mmCIF file of C-alpha atoms and ligand atoms in Angstrom:
data_model
loop_
_atom_site.group_PDB
_atom_site.id
_atom_site.type_symbol
_atom_site.label_atom_id
_atom_site.label_comp_id
_atom_site.label_asym_id
_atom_site.label_seq_id
_atom_site.Cartn_x
_atom_site.Cartn_y
_atom_site.Cartn_z
ATOM 1 C CA UNK A 1 87.813 97.279 312.746
ATOM 2 C CA UNK A 2 88.870 98.437 316.177
ATOM 3 C CA UNK A 3 91.336 95.841 317.466
ATOM 4 C CA UNK A 4 91.070 97.150 321.023
ATOM 5 C CA UNK A 5 89.793 94.358 323.232
ATOM 6 C CA UNK A 6 87.886 97.042 325.127
ATOM 7 C CA UNK A 7 84.542 98.454 324.012
ATOM 8 C CA UNK A 8 82.447 101.372 325.266
ATOM 9 C CA UNK A 9 80.230 98.798 326.947
ATOM 10 C CA UNK A 10 83.253 97.206 328.681
ATOM 11 C CA UNK A 11 84.285 100.556 330.116
ATOM 12 C CA UNK A 12 80.754 101.094 331.436
ATOM 13 C CA UNK A 13 80.674 97.595 332.940
ATOM 14 C CA UNK A 14 83.930 98.251 334.734
ATOM 15 C CA UNK A 15 82.606 101.586 336.002
ATOM 16 C CA UNK A 16 79.454 99.880 337.202
ATOM 17 C CA UNK A 17 81.472 97.171 338.974
ATOM 18 C CA UNK A 18 83.559 99.769 340.780
ATOM 19 C CA UNK A 19 86.758 98.768 338.996
ATOM 20 C CA UNK A 20 87.811 102.368 338.311
ATOM 21 C CA UNK A 21 88.723 104.428 341.355
ATOM 22 C CA UNK A 22 90.791 107.246 339.854
ATOM 23 C CA UNK A 23 88.979 108.727 336.881
ATOM 24 C CA UNK A 24 90.791 111.647 335.262
ATOM 25 C CA UNK A 25 88.744 113.887 332.945
ATOM 26 C CA UNK A 26 90.108 116.139 330.199
ATOM 27 C CA UNK A 27 87.524 118.436 328.636
ATOM 28 C CA UNK A 28 87.085 121.400 326.346
ATOM 29 C CA UNK A 29 84.610 123.761 324.754
ATOM 30 C CA UNK A 30 82.452 120.947 323.292
ATOM 31 C CA UNK A 31 80.984 120.142 326.721
ATOM 32 C CA UNK A 32 79.505 123.654 327.017
ATOM 33 C CA UNK A 33 78.033 123.889 323.523
ATOM 34 C CA UNK A 34 74.702 122.482 324.742
ATOM 35 C CA UNK A 35 74.678 125.295 327.350
ATOM 36 C CA UNK A 36 74.684 127.825 324.498
ATOM 37 C CA UNK A 37 78.396 128.703 324.500
ATOM 38 C CA UNK A 38 79.981 128.209 321.067
ATOM 39 C CA UNK A 39 83.197 126.202 320.816
ATOM 40 C CA UNK A 40 86.228 127.656 319.016
ATOM 41 C CA UNK A 41 87.006 125.604 315.908
ATOM 42 C CA UNK A 42 83.684 124.135 314.694
ATOM 43 C CA UNK A 43 82.021 125.494 311.524
ATOM 44 C CA UNK A 44 79.919 127.858 313.675
ATOM 45 C CA UNK A 45 82.564 128.225 316.414
ATOM 46 C CA UNK A 46 83.887 131.467 317.918
ATOM 47 C CA UNK A 47 86.837 131.732 315.570
ATOM 48 C CA UNK A 48 84.342 131.920 312.675
ATOM 49 C CA UNK A 49 82.282 134.640 314.385
ATOM 50 C CA UNK A 50 84.944 137.331 314.695
ATOM 51 C CA UNK A 51 84.459 139.088 311.377
ATOM 52 C CA UNK A 52 83.768 142.563 312.744
ATOM 53 C CA UNK A 53 86.716 142.415 315.154
ATOM 54 C CA UNK A 54 89.423 143.434 312.673
ATOM 55 C CA UNK A 55 91.871 140.756 313.788
ATOM 56 C CA UNK A 56 94.912 139.667 311.732
ATOM 57 C CA UNK A 57 93.843 136.018 312.413
ATOM 58 C CA UNK A 58 91.145 134.692 314.807
ATOM 59 C CA UNK A 59 93.427 133.327 317.559
ATOM 60 C CA UNK A 60 94.948 136.830 317.907
ATOM 61 C CA UNK A 61 92.012 137.618 320.177
ATOM 62 C CA UNK A 62 93.729 135.399 322.805
ATOM 63 C CA UNK A 63 97.323 136.335 321.940
ATOM 64 C CA UNK A 64 99.167 138.158 324.718
ATOM 65 C CA UNK A 65 101.336 140.390 322.532
ATOM 66 C CA UNK A 66 98.357 141.376 320.389
ATOM 67 C CA UNK A 67 96.326 142.058 323.537
ATOM 68 C CA UNK A 68 98.987 144.368 325.000
ATOM 69 C CA UNK A 69 98.782 146.433 321.845
ATOM 70 C CA UNK A 70 95.027 146.156 321.191
ATOM 71 C CA UNK A 71 92.924 144.962 324.151
ATOM 72 C CA UNK A 72 89.547 146.039 322.692
ATOM 73 C CA UNK A 73 88.639 142.912 320.681
ATOM 74 C CA UNK A 74 89.178 140.640 323.683
ATOM 75 C CA UNK A 75 87.029 142.781 325.999
ATOM 76 C CA UNK A 76 84.308 143.033 323.374
ATOM 77 C CA UNK A 77 84.189 139.226 323.221
ATOM 78 C CA UNK A 78 84.380 138.963 327.028
ATOM 79 C CA UNK A 79 81.005 140.610 327.323
ATOM 80 C CA UNK A 80 79.519 137.660 325.413
ATOM 81 C CA UNK A 81 81.482 135.016 327.290
ATOM 82 C CA UNK A 82 81.261 136.397 330.824
ATOM 83 C CA UNK A 83 80.180 133.673 333.267
ATOM 84 C CA UNK A 84 76.828 134.014 334.955
ATOM 85 C CA UNK A 85 74.452 133.714 332.053
ATOM 86 C CA UNK A 86 74.814 129.976 331.451
ATOM 87 C CA UNK A 87 73.724 126.738 333.133
ATOM 88 C CA UNK A 88 75.784 123.535 333.174
ATOM 89 C CA UNK A 89 75.050 120.603 330.841
ATOM 90 C CA UNK A 90 74.423 116.922 331.555
ATOM 91 C CA UNK A 91 78.122 116.310 330.984
ATOM 92 C CA UNK A 92 79.058 118.760 333.762
ATOM 93 C CA UNK A 93 76.584 117.061 336.101
ATOM 94 C CA UNK A 94 78.045 113.653 335.227
ATOM 95 C CA UNK A 95 81.361 114.923 336.619
ATOM 96 C CA UNK A 96 79.471 115.748 339.800
ATOM 97 C CA UNK A 97 78.165 112.166 339.894
ATOM 98 C CA UNK A 98 81.741 110.860 339.637
ATOM 99 C CA UNK A 99 82.688 113.221 342.472
ATOM 100 C CA UNK A 100 79.778 111.936 344.580
ATOM 101 C CA UNK A 101 80.845 108.349 343.924
ATOM 102 C CA UNK A 102 84.368 109.281 345.092
ATOM 103 C CA UNK A 103 85.968 107.978 341.919
ATOM 104 C CA UNK A 104 86.792 111.374 340.399
ATOM 105 C CA UNK A 105 90.539 111.921 340.616
ATOM 106 C CA UNK A 106 90.705 115.277 338.783
ATOM 107 C CA UNK A 107 89.109 117.307 336.004
ATOM 108 C CA UNK A 108 91.520 119.138 333.726
ATOM 109 C CA UNK A 109 89.401 121.660 331.836
ATOM 110 C CA UNK A 110 90.405 124.083 329.104
ATOM 111 C CA UNK A 111 87.173 125.991 329.616
ATOM 112 C CA UNK A 112 86.985 129.442 331.135
ATOM 113 C CA UNK A 113 83.204 129.422 331.628
ATOM 114 C CA UNK A 114 83.434 128.027 335.204
ATOM 115 C CA UNK A 115 80.483 125.674 334.560
ATOM 116 C CA UNK A 116 82.263 122.826 336.380
ATOM 117 C CA UNK A 117 82.122 124.948 339.547
ATOM 118 C CA UNK A 118 78.496 125.908 338.910
ATOM 119 C CA UNK A 119 77.699 122.184 338.625
ATOM 120 C CA UNK A 120 79.162 121.673 342.108
ATOM 121 C CA UNK A 121 82.687 120.420 341.426
ATOM 122 C CA UNK A 122 84.898 121.226 344.390
ATOM 123 C CA UNK A 123 88.149 123.198 343.974
ATOM 124 C CA UNK A 124 90.184 120.145 344.950
ATOM 125 C CA UNK A 125 88.945 118.184 341.921
ATOM 126 C CA UNK A 126 89.423 120.930 339.342
ATOM 127 C CA UNK A 127 92.367 122.230 337.329
ATOM 128 C CA UNK A 128 91.441 125.178 335.149
ATOM 129 C CA UNK A 129 94.263 124.733 332.665
ATOM 130 C CA UNK A 130 93.528 127.966 330.797
ATOM 131 C CA UNK A 131 92.516 129.973 333.862
ATOM 132 C CA UNK A 132 89.118 131.644 334.216
ATOM 133 C CA UNK A 133 87.296 134.949 334.543
ATOM 134 C CA UNK A 134 87.287 134.435 338.342
ATOM 135 C CA UNK A 135 90.302 136.689 338.963
ATOM 136 C CA UNK A 136 92.189 139.377 337.071
ATOM 137 C CA UNK A 137 95.644 140.995 337.127
ATOM 138 C CA UNK A 138 97.034 144.350 336.007
ATOM 139 C CA UNK A 139 99.368 143.657 333.074
ATOM 140 C CA UNK A 140 101.694 146.474 334.235
ATOM 141 C CA UNK A 141 102.035 146.366 338.043
ATOM 142 C CA UNK A 142 100.519 142.865 338.563
ATOM 143 C CA UNK A 143 98.008 144.093 341.140
ATOM 144 C CA UNK A 144 95.333 141.410 341.695
ATOM 145 C CA UNK A 145 91.616 142.012 341.279
ATOM 146 C CA UNK A 146 88.419 139.968 341.662
ATOM 147 C CA UNK A 147 85.821 139.293 339.007
ATOM 148 C CA UNK A 148 83.555 141.985 340.447
ATOM 149 C CA UNK A 149 86.089 144.696 339.642
ATOM 150 C CA UNK A 150 86.302 143.940 335.926
ATOM 151 C CA UNK A 151 82.680 142.991 335.322
ATOM 152 C CA UNK A 152 81.122 146.499 335.338
ATOM 153 C CA UNK A 153 83.807 147.786 332.942
ATOM 154 C CA UNK A 154 83.207 144.914 330.516
ATOM 155 C CA UNK A 155 79.440 145.373 330.536
ATOM 156 C CA UNK A 156 79.809 149.134 329.913
ATOM 157 C CA UNK A 157 82.141 148.427 326.953
ATOM 158 C CA UNK A 158 85.075 149.932 328.815
ATOM 159 C CA UNK A 159 88.591 148.604 329.375
ATOM 160 C CA UNK A 160 89.213 147.794 333.070
ATOM 161 C CA UNK A 161 92.091 149.989 334.292
ATOM 162 C CA UNK A 162 94.297 149.531 337.377
ATOM 163 C CA UNK A 163 93.606 151.921 340.273
ATOM 164 C CA UNK A 164 97.361 152.104 341.002
ATOM 165 C CA UNK A 165 99.030 152.521 337.653
ATOM 166 C CA UNK A 166 96.268 152.827 335.036
ATOM 167 C CA UNK A 167 97.496 149.612 333.360
ATOM 168 C CA UNK A 168 94.998 147.303 331.656
ATOM 169 C CA UNK A 169 93.487 144.746 334.052
ATOM 170 C CA UNK A 170 93.306 141.393 332.241
ATOM 171 C CA UNK A 171 91.218 138.422 333.411
ATOM 172 C CA UNK A 172 93.450 135.521 334.499
ATOM 173 C CA UNK A 173 92.804 133.569 331.321
ATOM 174 C CA UNK A 174 95.861 131.896 329.826
ATOM 175 C CA UNK A 175 96.535 133.549 326.479
ATOM 176 C CA UNK A 176 98.709 132.184 323.690
ATOM 177 C CA UNK A 177 102.232 133.223 324.698
ATOM 178 C CA UNK A 178 101.563 132.840 328.434
ATOM 179 C CA UNK A 179 102.427 129.871 330.619
ATOM 180 C CA UNK A 180 99.821 127.553 332.120
ATOM 181 C CA UNK A 181 99.034 127.881 335.845
ATOM 182 C CA UNK A 182 101.358 126.346 338.437
ATOM 183 C CA UNK A 183 98.511 124.115 339.631
ATOM 184 C CA UNK A 184 98.341 122.562 336.150
ATOM 185 C CA UNK A 185 102.048 121.727 336.174
ATOM 186 C CA UNK A 186 101.890 120.242 339.670
ATOM 187 C CA UNK A 187 98.671 118.217 339.346
ATOM 188 C CA UNK A 188 99.618 116.876 335.933
ATOM 189 C CA UNK A 189 102.508 114.961 337.532
ATOM 190 C CA UNK A 190 100.379 113.759 340.429
ATOM 191 C CA UNK A 191 97.078 112.756 338.844
ATOM 192 C CA UNK A 192 97.902 111.349 335.415
ATOM 193 C CA UNK A 193 100.205 108.554 336.630
ATOM 194 C CA UNK A 194 97.470 107.547 339.118
ATOM 195 C CA UNK A 195 94.621 107.497 336.577
ATOM 196 C CA UNK A 196 92.912 104.142 335.960
ATOM 197 C CA UNK A 197 90.473 105.641 333.411
ATOM 198 C CA UNK A 198 90.953 108.720 331.226
ATOM 199 C CA UNK A 199 87.843 110.429 329.829
ATOM 200 C CA UNK A 200 88.482 112.957 327.049
ATOM 201 C CA UNK A 201 85.347 114.962 326.237
ATOM 202 C CA UNK A 202 84.462 117.820 323.875
ATOM 203 C CA UNK A 203 87.893 118.957 322.757
ATOM 204 C CA UNK A 204 89.766 119.097 319.447
ATOM 205 C CA UNK A 205 93.017 118.373 321.366
ATOM 206 C CA UNK A 206 95.133 120.766 319.327
ATOM 207 C CA UNK A 207 96.366 123.270 321.913
ATOM 208 C CA UNK A 208 99.640 122.524 323.728
ATOM 209 C CA UNK A 209 100.546 121.653 326.418
ATOM 210 C CA UNK A 210 97.028 120.396 327.186
ATOM 211 C CA UNK A 211 96.693 118.038 324.223
ATOM 212 C CA UNK A 212 99.830 116.084 325.156
ATOM 213 C CA UNK A 213 98.350 115.144 328.524
ATOM 214 C CA UNK A 214 96.776 112.022 327.022
ATOM 215 C CA UNK A 215 100.295 110.559 326.931
ATOM 216 C CA UNK A 216 100.768 111.034 330.675
ATOM 217 C CA UNK A 217 98.544 108.184 331.879
ATOM 218 C CA UNK A 218 100.099 104.770 332.481
ATOM 219 C CA UNK A 219 100.242 102.347 329.525
ATOM 220 C CA UNK A 220 97.539 100.215 331.169
ATOM 221 C CA UNK A 221 95.032 103.075 331.526
ATOM 222 C CA UNK A 222 92.102 102.960 329.044
ATOM 223 C CA UNK A 223 91.450 106.251 327.215
ATOM 224 C CA UNK A 224 87.860 106.967 326.190
ATOM 225 C CA UNK A 225 87.108 109.836 323.792
ATOM 226 C CA UNK A 226 83.557 111.227 323.669
ATOM 227 C CA UNK A 227 83.375 113.850 320.921
ATOM 228 C CA UNK A 228 81.620 114.848 317.690
ATOM 229 C CA UNK A 229 84.707 113.930 315.717
ATOM 230 C CA UNK A 230 87.832 111.817 316.044
ATOM 231 C CA UNK A 231 90.787 113.868 317.276
ATOM 232 C CA UNK A 232 94.525 113.494 317.754
ATOM 233 C CA UNK A 233 94.870 110.273 315.889
ATOM 234 C CA UNK A 234 98.307 108.651 316.107
ATOM 235 C CA UNK A 235 100.288 109.156 312.929
ATOM 236 C CA UNK A 236 103.608 107.377 312.427
ATOM 237 C CA UNK A 237 104.891 110.041 310.009
ATOM 238 C CA UNK A 238 104.175 112.790 312.495
ATOM 239 C CA UNK A 239 105.826 110.821 315.267
ATOM 240 C CA UNK A 240 109.043 110.080 313.379
ATOM 241 C CA UNK A 241 109.165 113.681 312.186
ATOM 242 C CA UNK A 242 108.737 115.132 315.638
ATOM 243 C CA UNK A 243 111.409 112.808 317.045
ATOM 244 C CA UNK A 244 113.888 113.980 314.400
ATOM 245 C CA UNK A 245 113.053 117.593 315.194
ATOM 246 C CA UNK A 246 113.290 116.840 318.912
ATOM 247 C CA UNK A 247 109.793 118.225 319.379
ATOM 248 C CA UNK A 248 107.411 117.171 322.084
ATOM 249 C CA UNK A 249 104.733 116.019 319.566
ATOM 250 C CA UNK A 250 104.302 112.309 319.237
ATOM 251 C CA UNK A 251 101.670 110.029 320.624
ATOM 252 C CA UNK A 252 97.971 110.183 319.867
ATOM 253 C CA UNK A 253 94.980 107.862 320.023
ATOM 254 C CA UNK A 254 95.486 104.542 318.221
ATOM 255 C CA UNK A 255 91.781 103.883 317.551
ATOM 256 C CA UNK A 256 92.043 102.035 314.236
ATOM 257 C CA UNK A 257 95.576 100.727 314.440
ATOM 258 C CA UNK A 258 96.615 97.106 314.887
ATOM 259 C CA UNK A 259 98.427 97.759 318.134
ATOM 260 C CA UNK A 260 95.520 99.569 319.801
ATOM 261 C CA UNK A 261 94.671 97.887 323.065
ATOM 262 C CA UNK A 262 93.130 100.646 325.183
ATOM 263 C CA UNK A 263 91.773 103.563 323.122
ATOM 264 C CA UNK A 264 87.986 103.743 322.659
ATOM 265 C CA UNK A 265 85.916 106.388 320.898
ATOM 266 C CA UNK A 266 82.244 107.307 321.115
ATOM 267 C CA UNK A 267 81.425 109.740 318.324
ATOM 268 C CA UNK A 268 78.420 112.036 318.768
ATOM 269 C CA UNK A 269 76.997 114.710 321.069
ATOM 270 C CA UNK A 270 78.700 114.552 324.456
ATOM 271 C CA UNK A 271 75.467 114.732 326.451
ATOM 272 C CA UNK A 272 74.184 111.705 324.485
ATOM 273 C CA UNK A 273 77.393 109.766 325.127
ATOM 274 C CA UNK A 274 77.178 110.618 328.816
ATOM 275 C CA UNK A 275 73.515 109.551 328.995
ATOM 276 C CA UNK A 276 74.474 106.269 327.326
ATOM 277 C CA UNK A 277 77.165 105.724 329.960
ATOM 278 C CA UNK A 278 74.734 106.466 332.760
ATOM 279 C CA UNK A 279 72.225 104.000 331.252
ATOM 280 C CA UNK A 280 74.820 101.232 330.849
ATOM 281 C CA UNK A 281 76.112 101.813 334.378
ATOM 282 C CA UNK A 282 72.579 101.736 335.781
ATOM 283 C CA UNK A 283 73.169 105.084 337.460
ATOM 284 C CA UNK A 284 69.952 106.740 336.195
ATOM 285 C CA UNK A 285 68.302 107.322 339.539
ATOM 286 C CA UNK A 286 71.331 108.977 341.152
ATOM 287 C CA UNK A 287 71.961 111.010 338.018
ATOM 288 C CA UNK A 288 68.369 112.236 337.862
ATOM 289 C CA UNK A 289 68.584 113.290 341.504
ATOM 290 C CA UNK A 290 71.625 115.428 340.739
ATOM 291 C CA UNK A 291 69.923 116.917 337.671
ATOM 292 C CA UNK A 292 66.841 117.798 339.734
ATOM 293 C CA UNK A 293 68.766 119.556 342.532
HETATM 294 P P1 OAD B 301 87.635 123.459 320.018
HETATM 295 O O1 OAD B 301 86.591 124.371 319.468
HETATM 296 O O2 OAD B 301 88.974 123.489 319.401
HETATM 297 O O3 OAD B 301 87.111 121.956 319.940
HETATM 298 C C1 OAD B 301 85.832 121.568 320.390
HETATM 299 C C2 OAD B 301 85.619 120.101 320.047
HETATM 300 O O4 OAD B 301 84.368 119.712 320.590
HETATM 301 C C3 OAD B 301 85.572 119.820 318.548
HETATM 302 O O5 OAD B 301 86.274 118.623 318.268
HETATM 303 C C4 OAD B 301 84.070 119.663 318.270
HETATM 304 O O6 OAD B 301 83.807 118.764 317.216
HETATM 305 C C5 OAD B 301 83.581 119.094 319.574
HETATM 306 N N1 OAD B 301 82.175 119.422 319.905
HETATM 307 C C6 OAD B 301 81.532 120.587 319.769
HETATM 308 N N2 OAD B 301 80.288 120.515 320.245
HETATM 309 C C7 OAD B 301 80.128 119.240 320.708
HETATM 310 C C8 OAD B 301 79.042 118.524 321.319
HETATM 311 N N3 OAD B 301 77.882 119.105 321.581
HETATM 312 N N4 OAD B 301 79.257 117.223 321.633
HETATM 313 C C9 OAD B 301 80.434 116.621 321.374
HETATM 314 N N5 OAD B 301 81.476 117.250 320.815
HETATM 315 C C10 OAD B 301 81.334 118.543 320.488
HETATM 316 O O7 OAD B 301 87.697 123.738 321.593
HETATM 317 P P2 OAD B 301 88.841 123.301 322.637
HETATM 318 O O8 OAD B 301 89.412 121.976 322.263
HETATM 319 O O9 OAD B 301 88.285 123.468 323.987
HETATM 320 O O10 OAD B 301 92.127 128.568 324.418
HETATM 321 O O11 OAD B 301 89.930 124.434 322.371
HETATM 322 C C11 OAD B 301 91.109 124.473 323.129
HETATM 323 C C12 OAD B 301 91.554 125.894 323.375
HETATM 324 O O12 OAD B 301 91.656 126.612 322.148
HETATM 325 C C13 OAD B 301 90.594 126.718 324.200
HETATM 326 O O13 OAD B 301 90.765 126.531 325.581
HETATM 327 C C14 OAD B 301 90.920 128.124 323.786
HETATM 328 C C15 OAD B 301 91.150 127.934 322.323
HETATM 329 O O14 OAD B 301 92.027 128.809 321.718
HETATM 330 C C16 OAD B 301 92.132 129.766 325.052
HETATM 331 O O15 OAD B 301 91.148 130.433 325.194
HETATM 332 C C17 OAD B 301 93.434 130.184 325.600
#
């Protein structure tokens, strides 16, 4: 049993009655799967599709030290992932509805596909926690480039090279071993304490520092997970262990625990969960208008 006094329906009722004014969204690759972009860790995810890439382990494709030595695998994959060939999903357009209703505080996305922007989310409501293909930087001299500089190289199976120093020009995607953007660090401290509803959608919540963000909302803020599977479940062993080690771990959703009072999960396809929310909120007409635009 879920001891939380809050249900999915309760959250929707509160949304409908205008009780949430600062909705913070955290999302990941799962929200773009319906657009035709594979996620990373599912059975048919990207990390399972890298057989011909000769990588020591799948995540090496986004590892900065590996990239500096061998940039080819990443650029080969970039050709497949390059923004422009995909259209946003219902979930992306739901974010737009929240923006239109002026209750969207901020979207923190791990995605690099820019589909939030394509769906009409304004810069001011978006934190691209893992960067995007929008800009690029020379790894050697740090000269900045736009997306249009790297695109032709990628589509001709060539490595983009700096006009100044011949260094490799890397899209501004945050690799393992690189720090998250300054905007992430700033907005995290501003938006999470202000959140009155946290929506977590389409992410396995395993990559730091992003996954720890769920702990940054106030203790009174409900946290709703919409995902194919349960993720980041609170575990007392893990928490004691990480405290002893002085690690940042800790926390997690308390879905099935006795002391859960604010964590809610909706397990299934995110577009279905979103449609259910729209139905329960009675927002169908406005949502359909956005979808038709
Ligand atoms: P993952 O692939 O780790 O997780 C995607 C989650 O979405 C999983 O829990 C899936 O079950 C779920 N999912 C997939 N399709 C879904 C659907 N249609 N409806 C509902 N849920 C669905 O992707 P992320 O959590 O985004 O980093 O991964 C985080 C980071 O790891 C990425 O940003 C990337 C990767 O390494 C970098 O590129 C630097």
